[in-house]
XYZ file of C-alpha atoms in Angstrom:
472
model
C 113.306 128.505 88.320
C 113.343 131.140 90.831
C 116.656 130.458 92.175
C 119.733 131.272 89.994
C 121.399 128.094 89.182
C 124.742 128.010 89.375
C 126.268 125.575 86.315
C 130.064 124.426 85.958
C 131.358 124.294 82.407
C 134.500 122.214 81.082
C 136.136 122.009 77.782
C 139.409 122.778 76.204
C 138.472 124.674 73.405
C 138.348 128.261 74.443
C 135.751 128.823 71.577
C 133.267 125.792 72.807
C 133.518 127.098 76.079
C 132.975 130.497 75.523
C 130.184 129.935 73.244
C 128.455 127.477 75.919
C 128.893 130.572 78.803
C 127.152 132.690 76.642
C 124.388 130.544 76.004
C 123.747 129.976 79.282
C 124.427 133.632 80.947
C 121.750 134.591 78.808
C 118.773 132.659 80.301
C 120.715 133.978 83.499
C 122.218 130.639 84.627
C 125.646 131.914 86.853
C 128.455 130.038 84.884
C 131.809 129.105 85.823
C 134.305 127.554 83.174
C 137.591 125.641 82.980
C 139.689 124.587 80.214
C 140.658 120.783 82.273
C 139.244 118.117 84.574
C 141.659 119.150 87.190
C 140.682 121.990 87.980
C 137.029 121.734 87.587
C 136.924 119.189 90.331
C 139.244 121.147 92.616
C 136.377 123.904 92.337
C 133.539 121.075 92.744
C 135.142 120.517 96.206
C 135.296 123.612 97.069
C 131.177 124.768 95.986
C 128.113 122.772 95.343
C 126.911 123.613 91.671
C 123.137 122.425 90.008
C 124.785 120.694 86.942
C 128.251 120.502 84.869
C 128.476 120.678 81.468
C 131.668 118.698 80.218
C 133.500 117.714 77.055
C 133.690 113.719 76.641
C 137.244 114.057 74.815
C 139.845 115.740 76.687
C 144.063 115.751 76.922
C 144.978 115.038 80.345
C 141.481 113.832 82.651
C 138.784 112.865 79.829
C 134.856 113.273 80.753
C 134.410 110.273 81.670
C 136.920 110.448 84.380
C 135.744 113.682 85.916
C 131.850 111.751 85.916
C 133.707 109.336 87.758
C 134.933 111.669 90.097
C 131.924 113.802 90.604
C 130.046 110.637 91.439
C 132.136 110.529 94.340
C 132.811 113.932 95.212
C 128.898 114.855 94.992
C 126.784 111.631 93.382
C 123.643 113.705 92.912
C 125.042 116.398 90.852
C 123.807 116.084 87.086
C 126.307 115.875 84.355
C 125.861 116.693 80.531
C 128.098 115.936 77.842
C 129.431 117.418 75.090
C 130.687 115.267 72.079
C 131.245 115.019 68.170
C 128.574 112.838 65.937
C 132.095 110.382 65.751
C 131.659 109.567 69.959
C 127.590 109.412 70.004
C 128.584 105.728 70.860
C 130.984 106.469 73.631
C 128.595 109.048 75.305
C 125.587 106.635 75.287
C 128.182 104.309 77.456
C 128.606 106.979 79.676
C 125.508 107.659 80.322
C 125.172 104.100 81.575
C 127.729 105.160 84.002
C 125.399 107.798 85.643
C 125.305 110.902 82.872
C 122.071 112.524 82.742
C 122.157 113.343 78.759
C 124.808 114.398 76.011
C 124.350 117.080 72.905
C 126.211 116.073 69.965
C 128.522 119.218 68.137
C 126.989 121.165 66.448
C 124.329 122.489 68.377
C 121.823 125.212 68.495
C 121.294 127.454 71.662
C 118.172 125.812 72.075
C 118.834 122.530 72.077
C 121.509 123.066 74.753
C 118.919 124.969 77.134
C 116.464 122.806 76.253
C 118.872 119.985 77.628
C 119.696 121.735 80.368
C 116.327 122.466 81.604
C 115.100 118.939 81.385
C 118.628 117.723 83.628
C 117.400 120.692 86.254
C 113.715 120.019 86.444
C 114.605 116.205 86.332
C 117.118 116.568 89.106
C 114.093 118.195 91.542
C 112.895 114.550 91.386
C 116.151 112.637 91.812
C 117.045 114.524 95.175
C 114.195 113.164 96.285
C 115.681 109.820 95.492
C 118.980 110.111 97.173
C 117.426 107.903 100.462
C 116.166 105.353 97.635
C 119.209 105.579 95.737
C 121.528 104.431 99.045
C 119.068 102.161 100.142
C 119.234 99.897 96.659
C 123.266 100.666 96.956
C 123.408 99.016 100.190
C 121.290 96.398 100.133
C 119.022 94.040 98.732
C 115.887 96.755 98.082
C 114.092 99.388 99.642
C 112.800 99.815 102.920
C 110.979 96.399 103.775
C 110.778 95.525 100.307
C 113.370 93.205 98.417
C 114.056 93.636 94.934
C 115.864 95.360 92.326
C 114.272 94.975 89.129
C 113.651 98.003 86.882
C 109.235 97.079 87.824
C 110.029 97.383 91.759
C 112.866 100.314 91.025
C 109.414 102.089 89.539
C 107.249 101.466 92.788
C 110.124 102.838 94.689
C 110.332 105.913 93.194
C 106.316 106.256 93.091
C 106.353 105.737 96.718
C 109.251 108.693 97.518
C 107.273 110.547 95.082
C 103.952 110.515 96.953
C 104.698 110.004 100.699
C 105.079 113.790 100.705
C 101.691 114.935 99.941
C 98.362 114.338 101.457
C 96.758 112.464 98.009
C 94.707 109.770 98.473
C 96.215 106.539 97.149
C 94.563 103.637 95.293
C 97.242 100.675 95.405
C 96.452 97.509 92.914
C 97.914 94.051 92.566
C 97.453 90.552 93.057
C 97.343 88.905 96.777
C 100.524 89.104 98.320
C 102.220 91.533 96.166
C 103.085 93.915 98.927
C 100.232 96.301 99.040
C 100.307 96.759 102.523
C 104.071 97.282 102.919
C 103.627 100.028 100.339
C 101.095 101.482 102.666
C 103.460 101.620 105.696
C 106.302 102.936 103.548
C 104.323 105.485 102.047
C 103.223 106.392 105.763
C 106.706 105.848 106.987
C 108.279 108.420 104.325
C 105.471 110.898 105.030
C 105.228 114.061 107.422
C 102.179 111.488 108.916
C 104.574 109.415 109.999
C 104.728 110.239 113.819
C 101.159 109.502 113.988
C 98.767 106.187 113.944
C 99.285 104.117 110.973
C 95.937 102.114 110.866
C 94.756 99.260 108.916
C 91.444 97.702 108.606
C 90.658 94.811 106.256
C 87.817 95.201 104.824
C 86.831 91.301 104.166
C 87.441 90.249 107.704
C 83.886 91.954 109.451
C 80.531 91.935 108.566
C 79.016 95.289 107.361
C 77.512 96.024 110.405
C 80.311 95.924 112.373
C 82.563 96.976 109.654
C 81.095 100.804 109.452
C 81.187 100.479 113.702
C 84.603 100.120 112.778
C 85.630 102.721 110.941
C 83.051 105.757 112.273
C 82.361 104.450 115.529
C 79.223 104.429 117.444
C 77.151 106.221 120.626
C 76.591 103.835 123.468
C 72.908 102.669 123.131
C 72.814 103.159 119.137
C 72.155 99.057 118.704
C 71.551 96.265 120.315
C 75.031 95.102 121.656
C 76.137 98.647 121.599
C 77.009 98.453 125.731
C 79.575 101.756 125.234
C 80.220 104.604 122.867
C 83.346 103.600 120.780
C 85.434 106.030 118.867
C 85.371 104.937 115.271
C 89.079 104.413 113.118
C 88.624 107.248 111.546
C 89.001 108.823 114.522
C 91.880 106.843 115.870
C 94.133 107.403 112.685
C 94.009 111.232 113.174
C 96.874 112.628 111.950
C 97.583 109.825 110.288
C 97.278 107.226 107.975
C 94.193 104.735 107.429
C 94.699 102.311 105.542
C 91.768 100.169 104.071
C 92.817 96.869 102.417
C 90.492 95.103 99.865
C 88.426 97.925 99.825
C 86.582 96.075 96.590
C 84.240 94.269 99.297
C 82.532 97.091 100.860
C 78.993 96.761 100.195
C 77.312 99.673 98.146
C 75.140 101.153 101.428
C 78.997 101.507 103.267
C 80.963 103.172 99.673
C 78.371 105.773 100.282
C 79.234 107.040 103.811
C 83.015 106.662 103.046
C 82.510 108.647 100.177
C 80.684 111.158 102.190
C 83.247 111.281 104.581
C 86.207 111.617 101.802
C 84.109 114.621 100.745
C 83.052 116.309 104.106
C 86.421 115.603 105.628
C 83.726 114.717 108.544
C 82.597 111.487 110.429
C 79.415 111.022 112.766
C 79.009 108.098 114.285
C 76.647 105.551 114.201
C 73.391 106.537 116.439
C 75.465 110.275 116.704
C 74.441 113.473 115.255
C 76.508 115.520 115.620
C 79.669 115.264 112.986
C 83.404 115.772 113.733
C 85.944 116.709 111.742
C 88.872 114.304 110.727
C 92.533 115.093 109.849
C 93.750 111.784 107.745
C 95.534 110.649 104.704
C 93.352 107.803 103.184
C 95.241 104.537 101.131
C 93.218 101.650 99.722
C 94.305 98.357 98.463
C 92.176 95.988 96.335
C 92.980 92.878 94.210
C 90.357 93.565 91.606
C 89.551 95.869 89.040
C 87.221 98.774 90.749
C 86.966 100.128 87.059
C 85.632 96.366 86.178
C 82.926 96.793 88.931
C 81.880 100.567 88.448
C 80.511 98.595 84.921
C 79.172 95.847 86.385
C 77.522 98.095 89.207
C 78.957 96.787 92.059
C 80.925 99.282 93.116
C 80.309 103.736 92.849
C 81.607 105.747 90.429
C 82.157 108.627 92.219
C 84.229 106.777 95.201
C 86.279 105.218 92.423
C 87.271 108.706 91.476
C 87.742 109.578 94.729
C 90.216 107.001 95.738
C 91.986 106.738 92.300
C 93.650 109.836 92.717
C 97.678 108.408 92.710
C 97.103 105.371 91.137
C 99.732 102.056 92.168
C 99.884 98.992 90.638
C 102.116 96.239 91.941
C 103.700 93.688 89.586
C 103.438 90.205 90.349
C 106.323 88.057 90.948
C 106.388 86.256 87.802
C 106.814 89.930 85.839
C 109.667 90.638 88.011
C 111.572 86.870 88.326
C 115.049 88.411 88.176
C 114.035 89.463 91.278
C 113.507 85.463 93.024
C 117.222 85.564 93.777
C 117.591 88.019 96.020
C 113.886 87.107 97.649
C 114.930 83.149 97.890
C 118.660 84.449 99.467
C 116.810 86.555 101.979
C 113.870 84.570 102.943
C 116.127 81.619 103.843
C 118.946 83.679 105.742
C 115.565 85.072 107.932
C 113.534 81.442 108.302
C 117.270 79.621 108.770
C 118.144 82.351 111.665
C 114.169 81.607 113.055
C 114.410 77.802 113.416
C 118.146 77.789 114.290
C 119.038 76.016 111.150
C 122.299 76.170 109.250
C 121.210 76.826 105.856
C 123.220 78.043 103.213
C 121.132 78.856 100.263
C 118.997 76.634 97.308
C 120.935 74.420 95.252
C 121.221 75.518 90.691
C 118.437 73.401 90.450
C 116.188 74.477 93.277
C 116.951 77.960 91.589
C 116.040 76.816 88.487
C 112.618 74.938 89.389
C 112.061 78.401 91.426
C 111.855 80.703 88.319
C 109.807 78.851 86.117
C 107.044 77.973 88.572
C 104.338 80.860 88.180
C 103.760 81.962 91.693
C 100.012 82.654 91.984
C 100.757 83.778 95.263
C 103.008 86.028 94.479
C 105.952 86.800 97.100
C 103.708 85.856 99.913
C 103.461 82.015 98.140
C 107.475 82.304 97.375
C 108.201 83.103 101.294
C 106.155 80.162 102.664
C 107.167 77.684 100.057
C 110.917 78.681 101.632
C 109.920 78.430 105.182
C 108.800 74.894 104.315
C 111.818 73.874 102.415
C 113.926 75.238 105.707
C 112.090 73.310 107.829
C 112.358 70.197 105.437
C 116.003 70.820 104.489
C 118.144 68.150 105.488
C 121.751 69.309 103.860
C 122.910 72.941 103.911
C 121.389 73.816 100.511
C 117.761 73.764 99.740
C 117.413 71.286 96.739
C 114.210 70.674 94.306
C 112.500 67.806 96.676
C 112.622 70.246 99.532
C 110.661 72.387 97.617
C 108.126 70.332 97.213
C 107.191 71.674 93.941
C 106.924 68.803 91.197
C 104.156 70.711 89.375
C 106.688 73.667 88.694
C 108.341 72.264 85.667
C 104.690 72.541 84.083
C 103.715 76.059 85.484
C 101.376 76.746 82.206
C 99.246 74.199 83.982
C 98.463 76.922 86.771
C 97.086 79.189 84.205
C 94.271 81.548 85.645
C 91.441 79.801 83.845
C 87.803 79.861 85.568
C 85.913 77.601 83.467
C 85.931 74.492 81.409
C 86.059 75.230 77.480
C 82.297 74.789 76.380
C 82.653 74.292 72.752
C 85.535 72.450 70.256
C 86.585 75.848 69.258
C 87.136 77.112 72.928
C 88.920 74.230 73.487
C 91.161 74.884 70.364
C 91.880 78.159 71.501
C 92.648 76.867 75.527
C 95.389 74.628 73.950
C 96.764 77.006 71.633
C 97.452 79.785 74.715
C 98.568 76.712 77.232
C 101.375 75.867 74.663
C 102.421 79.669 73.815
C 102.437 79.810 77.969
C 104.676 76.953 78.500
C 106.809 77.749 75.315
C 107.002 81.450 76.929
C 107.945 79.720 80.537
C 111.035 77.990 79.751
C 111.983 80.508 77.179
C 112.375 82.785 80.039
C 113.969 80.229 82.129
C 116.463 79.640 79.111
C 116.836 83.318 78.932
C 117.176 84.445 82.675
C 119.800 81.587 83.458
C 121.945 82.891 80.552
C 121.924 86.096 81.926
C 122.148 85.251 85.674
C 125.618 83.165 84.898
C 127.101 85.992 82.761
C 126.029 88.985 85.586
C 123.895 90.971 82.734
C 126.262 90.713 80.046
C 124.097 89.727 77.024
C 126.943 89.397 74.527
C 128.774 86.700 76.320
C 124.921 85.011 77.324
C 124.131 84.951 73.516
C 127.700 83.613 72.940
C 127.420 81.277 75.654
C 123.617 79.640 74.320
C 124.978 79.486 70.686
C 122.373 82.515 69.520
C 123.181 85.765 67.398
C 122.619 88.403 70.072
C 120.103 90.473 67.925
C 118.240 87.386 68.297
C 119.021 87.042 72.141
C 118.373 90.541 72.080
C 115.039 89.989 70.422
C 113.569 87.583 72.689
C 114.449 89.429 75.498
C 112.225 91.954 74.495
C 109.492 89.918 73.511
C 109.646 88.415 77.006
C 110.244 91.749 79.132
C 113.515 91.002 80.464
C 115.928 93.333 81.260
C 120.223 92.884 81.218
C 120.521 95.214 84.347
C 118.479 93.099 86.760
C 120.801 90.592 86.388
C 124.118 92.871 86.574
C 124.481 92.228 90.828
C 122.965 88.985 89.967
């Protein structure tokens, strides 16, 4: 650290809190102490300090209190707490409550500093986060994107964390997952982002004109080619190009955008003479480039060359705690659209909702609400307007290719069908429980007459957290 951090310690035992400012004056951390809460935060008003170092049991304000305080005086500031082996319970709640870490008595200089150092280096990253942060505080997601769940909470931050460079970015997922809204955001959050944001799909021209396209052409260089056109590459300077399902470009066009990734240089088609580009390249595909390197269809080195900052988008039905918040907005948007008054989807709608499998992903979700607007004929959106009758059987939409050729492939198709729709409504069963008690997975277990280590249990086998459910 090249800057002297400047630390805030409070506890009311003069030895603890001498013993702590020596600790930490000696990796040259500047240290201020306080024997109460009080004061502490009267001084936290007054200066802006890297990270306070607090005991959880205190007469007068306790540490919990003055986290509650700071959060509100200055949210981003880290807190650490100190506490006996007797309160390792109490300081794990607190740390729920926005506590970076706690170091139980006794401890060794080291494993304070070590603490310490991880809160600092940790907190480099979280500033970053503060626009994220206020954004899921506020509303429903993050910037275009709706969601809260712990696998979009993850996207969000990898999306603040690379906007800031120049990396080239290799986004994955399944159609209509999002890939090109995390394009945009990424150019949106960038120092890019008062230049072109283009996007080219690569499935929707032939080759020909495809590499026209994207590195342009000298009038006369084909047949057709009436005037010299300045190629994408070209018109994204500065900028961001974006190149969505970049899995179908043929082998002949990988190797000119690979030798224009390396060069940093375009010439157009029928040109010789090369010019220099200024861009930040993203790509987007649906299928496994690693998969095709094997099978041949797709080079090596331009895999490595894209895969820099890696991005994978979860599909919906990983992230169904989400559905609420996608179903409230998509019908408060399509409702305002078609001048309908529309007041949401009925407990069953909801329910038929997340336990259908979404091959589509949110793209699917959005127009199967658009539909069910349209349709509606009461204020709520029930099951029938849906339109979804299949739902209640979603293993049926499994993402099998081919009819079993032999008895024992058959066997085997049955046996994963049933452990899919056994897995379906056991989520259902589980997400419902946890949606009616806002995250609370004691009363939920109470609630469905289970032990909660078992509740607990098949949470985890299933991937489902408590906190996407705590707003729900």
């Amino acid at each position: 650290m090249d800057d002297v951090k400047k630390l805030l310690v409070i506890d009311d035992e003069p030895a603890i809190r001498e013993g702590v400012r020596r600790i930490l004056e000696s990796e040259s951390f500047q240290v201020e102490t306080f024997a109460n809460g009080h004061a502490a935060l009267e001084r936290i008003k007054q200066e802006p300090f890297d990270l306070v170092v607090t005991d959880l049991k205190m007469p007068g304000i306790s540490g919990m209190e003055v986290l509650k305080a700071i959060k509100e005086i200055q949210p981003d500031l880290p807190v650490i707490f100190i506490t006996g082996y007797s309160s390792v319970d109490s300081a794990v709640e607190v740390m729920k409550l926005g506590a970076v870490d706690y170091i139980a008595k006794p401890f060794t200089p080291e494993e304070m500093l070590n603490t310490i150092r991880l809160a600092l280096e940790q907190r480099v990253v979280d500033l970053g986060d503060l626009y994220l942060l206020k954004e899921l505080r506020d509303g429903e997601g993050f910037d275009r994107f709706v969601g809260k769940s712990h696998e979009m909470v993850k996207v969000y931050r990898r999306i603040m964390q690379v906007a800031p460079t120049d990396s080239t970015v290799l986004i994955t997922g399944e159609s209509g997952t999002g890939k090109e809204l995390v394009a945009r955001a990424i150019h949106k959050h960038s120092s890019r982002r008062d230049h072109p944001f283009v996007a080219v799909d690569c499935t929707s021209l032939v080759e020909s004109l495809l590499e026209s396209e994207l590195f342009g052409h000298v009038k006369g260089s084909f047949t057709g080619a009436m005037h010299t056109k300045t190629g994408l590459f070209k018109v994204a300077e500065g900028g961001t190009l974006f190149l969505d399902e970049v899995s179908n470009l043929s082998l002949t066009t990988q190797a000119k955008l690979l030798r224009v990734l390396q060069e940093r240089e375009v010439t157009p088609i029928g040109g010789t003479q090369p010019t220099p580009i200024n861009i930040r390249l993203v790509a987007a595909t649906n299928r496994s480039l690693r998969e095709m390197v094997a099978e041949g269809t797709f080079r090596e080195d331009l895999f490595f060359r894209l895969n820099i900052i890696p991005m994978d988008l979860p599909p919906l039905r990983d992230r169904i705690g989400d559905i609420p918040l996608l179903v409230g907005h998509t019908v408060r948007t399509v409702a305002e659209e078609v001048g309908k008054d529309i007041k949401g989807v009925t407990a069953g709608a909801m329910q038929v909702l997340q336990s259908y499998s979404f091959p589509g992903n949110v793209r699917e979700l959005e127009n199967i609400i658009e539909r069910a607007v349209v349709l509606a004929e009461d204020s709520l959106i029930t099951p029938d307007d849906l339109e979804l009758n299949h739902a209640a059987s979603p293993a049926i939409l499994l993402d099998y290719t081919a009819v079993p050729l032999s008895v024992e492939e058959l066997k085997e198709t049955k046996r994963h069908l049933r452990e899919q729709a056994v897995e379906d409504i056991e989520k259902a069963f589980v997400v419902n429980a946890l949606q009616r008690n806002r995250g609370n997975i004691t009363r939920a277990a109470e609630e469905t007459g289970m032990l909660r280590p078992n509740f607990q249990a098949m949470m985890k086998k299933l991937g489902i957290s408590a906190r996407d459910y705590v707003e729900a």
